Amino acid sequence: NLTNTELELVNVTASWDEGIGELFEKIKQENKADDPPNGDTGLFFTNLYVTPVLKNIGLYLEKGKMLAVAGSTGSGKSSLLMMILGELVPSEGKIRHSGRISFSPQTSWIMPGTIRDNILFGLAYDEYRYTSVIRACQLEEDLALLPEKDKAPLKEGGVTLSGGQRARIGLARAVYKDADLYLLDSPFTHLDIVTEKEIFERCLCKLMSSKTRVVVTSKLDHLKRADKVLLLHNGMCYFYGSFSDLQAQRPDFSSLLLG
Ligand code: TTP
């Protein structure tokens, strides 16, 4: 029943090597190869061994809840978002979500145009919505310092953004868009600790409180505030559940968040 569930993944496995699953099935049928060794979800055939980027991941997220996806570098966090987006097709398992997705990539791209154009990104200007997003993403002060405010042109001859400004414009764009599911890939890169804390509170927790959110972040404070935590390790689910269960079941978990 998906009525109150916005996102569901059932035993999902995926590899970036395109079509390798089909290839394996073909080879396996032709050669009657054995199944992979015990408990190993890799595709195994003599010299062909492909390690999936995500292995047997299962989760569900209710409408309006926040899932924090944590794990060391290369553990598959971005790949998980790409898979929910449909960019990475699972070789096994099922993914279900009920609607429109707004995605903010790890590195947000800026198109030629004004700051406002870059936030609206083709959508109609709604003053209340726009102002709320600008405030929640801490962009008010940045804009106040520019003579042309949010009409300042970016790129050629225009304002050069700092990494943090770019990140916040990317986040503002994703939040401004109305969607059923928000996928935010490391939205706090390039931000100092104070700004990160403010934006997490004001934007992700308050402004987006009724939204279904999947946020890639390994910050302890964020994991504590999220409704669910998925901790990935080498593409596998090391833990999935509430933060209190994480502390109880995986007391050593913080060692996985450092890298
Ligand atoms: P990621 O999914 O990018 O891992 P991550 O998001 O946990 O890492 P980071 O915190 O550093 O951002 O990468 C997992 C593996 O998948 C890695 O070997 C690179 C590979 N990969 C691709 O081949 N293509 C892609 O588009 C992505 C996103 C990852």
PDB file of N, CA and C and ligand atoms in Angstrom, residues 16-17 53-54 69-82 88 106 185-186 216 218 232 259, ligand 1:
ATOM      1  N   TRP A  16      26.926   0.037 -12.334  1.00  0.00           N
ATOM      2  CA  TRP A  16      27.083   1.088 -13.337  1.00  0.00           C
ATOM      3  C   TRP A  16      27.450   0.538 -14.709  1.00  0.00           C
ATOM      4  N   ASP A  17      27.921  -0.727 -14.706  1.00  0.00           N
ATOM      5  CA  ASP A  17      28.280  -1.317 -15.989  1.00  0.00           C
ATOM      6  C   ASP A  17      26.995  -1.651 -16.730  1.00  0.00           C
ATOM      7  N   VAL A  53      27.321  -1.527  -7.503  1.00  0.00           N
ATOM      8  CA  VAL A  53      27.565  -0.323  -6.713  1.00  0.00           C
ATOM      9  C   VAL A  53      26.592  -0.261  -5.535  1.00  0.00           C
ATOM     10  N   LEU A  54      25.444  -0.907  -5.686  1.00  0.00           N
ATOM     11  CA  LEU A  54      24.465  -0.998  -4.589  1.00  0.00           C
ATOM     12  C   LEU A  54      23.984  -2.433  -4.509  1.00  0.00           C
ATOM     13  N   VAL A  69      20.974   9.829   4.133  1.00  0.00           N
ATOM     14  CA  VAL A  69      21.811   8.773   3.570  1.00  0.00           C
ATOM     15  C   VAL A  69      23.262   9.114   3.889  1.00  0.00           C
ATOM     16  N   ALA A  70      23.898   8.249   4.677  1.00  0.00           N
ATOM     17  CA  ALA A  70      25.262   8.513   5.125  1.00  0.00           C
ATOM     18  C   ALA A  70      26.192   7.390   4.671  1.00  0.00           C
ATOM     19  N   GLY A  71      27.484   7.629   4.842  1.00  0.00           N
ATOM     20  CA  GLY A  71      28.467   6.611   4.478  1.00  0.00           C
ATOM     21  C   GLY A  71      29.721   7.280   3.947  1.00  0.00           C
ATOM     22  N   SER A  72      30.816   6.541   3.965  1.00  0.00           N
ATOM     23  CA  SER A  72      32.080   7.135   3.535  1.00  0.00           C
ATOM     24  C   SER A  72      32.079   7.368   2.027  1.00  0.00           C
ATOM     25  N   THR A  73      33.102   8.041   1.565  1.00  0.00           N
ATOM     26  CA  THR A  73      33.194   8.372   0.137  1.00  0.00           C
ATOM     27  C   THR A  73      33.232   7.092  -0.707  1.00  0.00           C
ATOM     28  N   GLY A  74      32.467   7.095  -1.778  1.00  0.00           N
ATOM     29  CA  GLY A  74      32.421   5.935  -2.660  1.00  0.00           C
ATOM     30  C   GLY A  74      31.498   4.827  -2.199  1.00  0.00           C
ATOM     31  N   SER A  75      30.764   5.055  -1.108  1.00  0.00           N
ATOM     32  CA  SER A  75      29.906   3.983  -0.583  1.00  0.00           C
ATOM     33  C   SER A  75      28.620   3.805  -1.376  1.00  0.00           C
ATOM     34  N   GLY A  76      28.332   4.757  -2.281  1.00  0.00           N
ATOM     35  CA  GLY A  76      27.170   4.585  -3.158  1.00  0.00           C
ATOM     36  C   GLY A  76      26.017   5.548  -2.903  1.00  0.00           C
ATOM     37  N   LYS A  77      26.263   6.613  -2.142  1.00  0.00           N
ATOM     38  CA  LYS A  77      25.187   7.547  -1.780  1.00  0.00           C
ATOM     39  C   LYS A  77      24.610   8.250  -3.014  1.00  0.00           C
ATOM     40  N   SER A  78      25.492   8.807  -3.853  1.00  0.00           N
ATOM     41  CA  SER A  78      25.014   9.476  -5.074  1.00  0.00           C
ATOM     42  C   SER A  78      24.350   8.466  -6.006  1.00  0.00           C
ATOM     43  N   SER A  79      24.928   7.279  -6.072  1.00  0.00           N
ATOM     44  CA  SER A  79      24.359   6.242  -6.940  1.00  0.00           C
ATOM     45  C   SER A  79      22.939   5.910  -6.512  1.00  0.00           C
ATOM     46  N   LEU A  80      22.697   5.912  -5.203  1.00  0.00           N
ATOM     47  CA  LEU A  80      21.349   5.620  -4.705  1.00  0.00           C
ATOM     48  C   LEU A  80      20.359   6.671  -5.219  1.00  0.00           C
ATOM     49  N   LEU A  81      20.766   7.946  -5.158  1.00  0.00           N
ATOM     50  CA  LEU A  81      19.878   8.999  -5.662  1.00  0.00           C
ATOM     51  C   LEU A  81      19.670   8.849  -7.170  1.00  0.00           C
ATOM     52  N   MET A  82      20.736   8.528  -7.894  1.00  0.00           N
ATOM     53  CA  MET A  82      20.622   8.339  -9.346  1.00  0.00           C
ATOM     54  C   MET A  82      19.656   7.195  -9.654  1.00  0.00           C
ATOM     55  N   LEU A  88      20.030   5.196 -12.965  1.00  0.00           N
ATOM     56  CA  LEU A  88      20.733   3.923 -12.776  1.00  0.00           C
ATOM     57  C   LEU A  88      19.657   2.855 -12.608  1.00  0.00           C
ATOM     58  N   GLN A 106      25.200  16.986  -6.471  1.00  0.00           N
ATOM     59  CA  GLN A 106      26.297  17.326  -5.561  1.00  0.00           C
ATOM     60  C   GLN A 106      26.982  18.624  -5.989  1.00  0.00           C
ATOM     61  N   ASP A 185      21.578  15.933  -2.836  1.00  0.00           N
ATOM     62  CA  ASP A 185      22.888  15.278  -2.731  1.00  0.00           C
ATOM     63  C   ASP A 185      23.901  16.233  -2.107  1.00  0.00           C
ATOM     64  N   SER A 186      24.291  15.944  -0.905  1.00  0.00           N
ATOM     65  CA  SER A 186      25.290  16.734  -0.166  1.00  0.00           C
ATOM     66  C   SER A 186      25.074  18.241  -0.325  1.00  0.00           C
ATOM     67  N   VAL A 216      21.598  13.422   1.324  1.00  0.00           N
ATOM     68  CA  VAL A 216      22.913  12.800   1.517  1.00  0.00           C
ATOM     69  C   VAL A 216      23.700  13.682   2.475  1.00  0.00           C
ATOM     70  N   SER A 218      26.492  13.134   6.140  1.00  0.00           N
ATOM     71  CA  SER A 218      27.040  12.228   7.131  1.00  0.00           C
ATOM     72  C   SER A 218      27.221  12.924   8.476  1.00  0.00           C
ATOM     73  N   LEU A 232      25.373   3.485   4.378  1.00  0.00           N
ATOM     74  CA  LEU A 232      25.911   2.593   3.351  1.00  0.00           C
ATOM     75  C   LEU A 232      27.387   2.324   3.605  1.00  0.00           C
ATOM     76  N   GLY A 259      35.339   8.989   6.602  1.00  0.00           N
ATOM     77  CA  GLY A 259      35.974   9.073   5.282  1.00  0.00           C
ATOM     78  C   GLY A 259      35.172   9.859   4.270  1.00  0.00           C
TER      79      GLY A 259
HETATM   80  P1  TTP B   1      29.072   7.300  -5.478  1.00  0.00           P
HETATM   81  O1  TTP B   1      27.699   6.754  -5.596  1.00  0.00           O
HETATM   82  O2  TTP B   1      29.342   8.646  -6.054  1.00  0.00           O
HETATM   83  O3  TTP B   1      29.496   7.263  -3.936  1.00  0.00           O
HETATM   84  P2  TTP B   1      29.239   8.362  -2.805  1.00  0.00           P
HETATM   85  O4  TTP B   1      28.206   9.339  -3.252  1.00  0.00           O
HETATM   86  O5  TTP B   1      28.964   7.606  -1.554  1.00  0.00           O
HETATM   87  O6  TTP B   1      30.657   9.082  -2.704  1.00  0.00           O
HETATM   88  P3  TTP B   1      31.017  10.606  -2.305  1.00  0.00           P
HETATM   89  O7  TTP B   1      30.676  10.748  -0.860  1.00  0.00           O
HETATM   90  O8  TTP B   1      32.495  10.670  -2.550  1.00  0.00           O
HETATM   91  O9  TTP B   1      30.221  11.485  -3.203  1.00  0.00           O
HETATM   92  O10 TTP B   1      30.119   6.295  -6.108  1.00  0.00           O
HETATM   93  C1  TTP B   1      30.087   4.891  -5.925  1.00  0.00           C
HETATM   94  C2  TTP B   1      30.741   4.224  -7.111  1.00  0.00           C
HETATM   95  O11 TTP B   1      29.932   4.395  -8.268  1.00  0.00           O
HETATM   96  C3  TTP B   1      32.102   4.788  -7.466  1.00  0.00           C
HETATM   97  O12 TTP B   1      32.939   3.691  -7.770  1.00  0.00           O
HETATM   98  C4  TTP B   1      31.863   5.620  -8.693  1.00  0.00           C
HETATM   99  C5  TTP B   1      30.676   4.948  -9.334  1.00  0.00           C
HETATM  100  N1  TTP B   1      29.805   5.874 -10.103  1.00  0.00           N
HETATM  101  C6  TTP B   1      29.744   5.776 -11.496  1.00  0.00           C
HETATM  102  O13 TTP B   1      30.401   4.943 -12.097  1.00  0.00           O
HETATM  103  N2  TTP B   1      28.929   6.657 -12.176  1.00  0.00           N
HETATM  104  C7  TTP B   1      28.187   7.611 -11.547  1.00  0.00           C
HETATM  105  O14 TTP B   1      27.464   8.385 -12.194  1.00  0.00           O
HETATM  106  C8  TTP B   1      28.244   7.694 -10.095  1.00  0.00           C
HETATM  107  C9  TTP B   1      27.435   8.733  -9.337  1.00  0.00           C
HETATM  108  C10 TTP B   1      29.074   6.795  -9.432  1.00  0.00           C
END
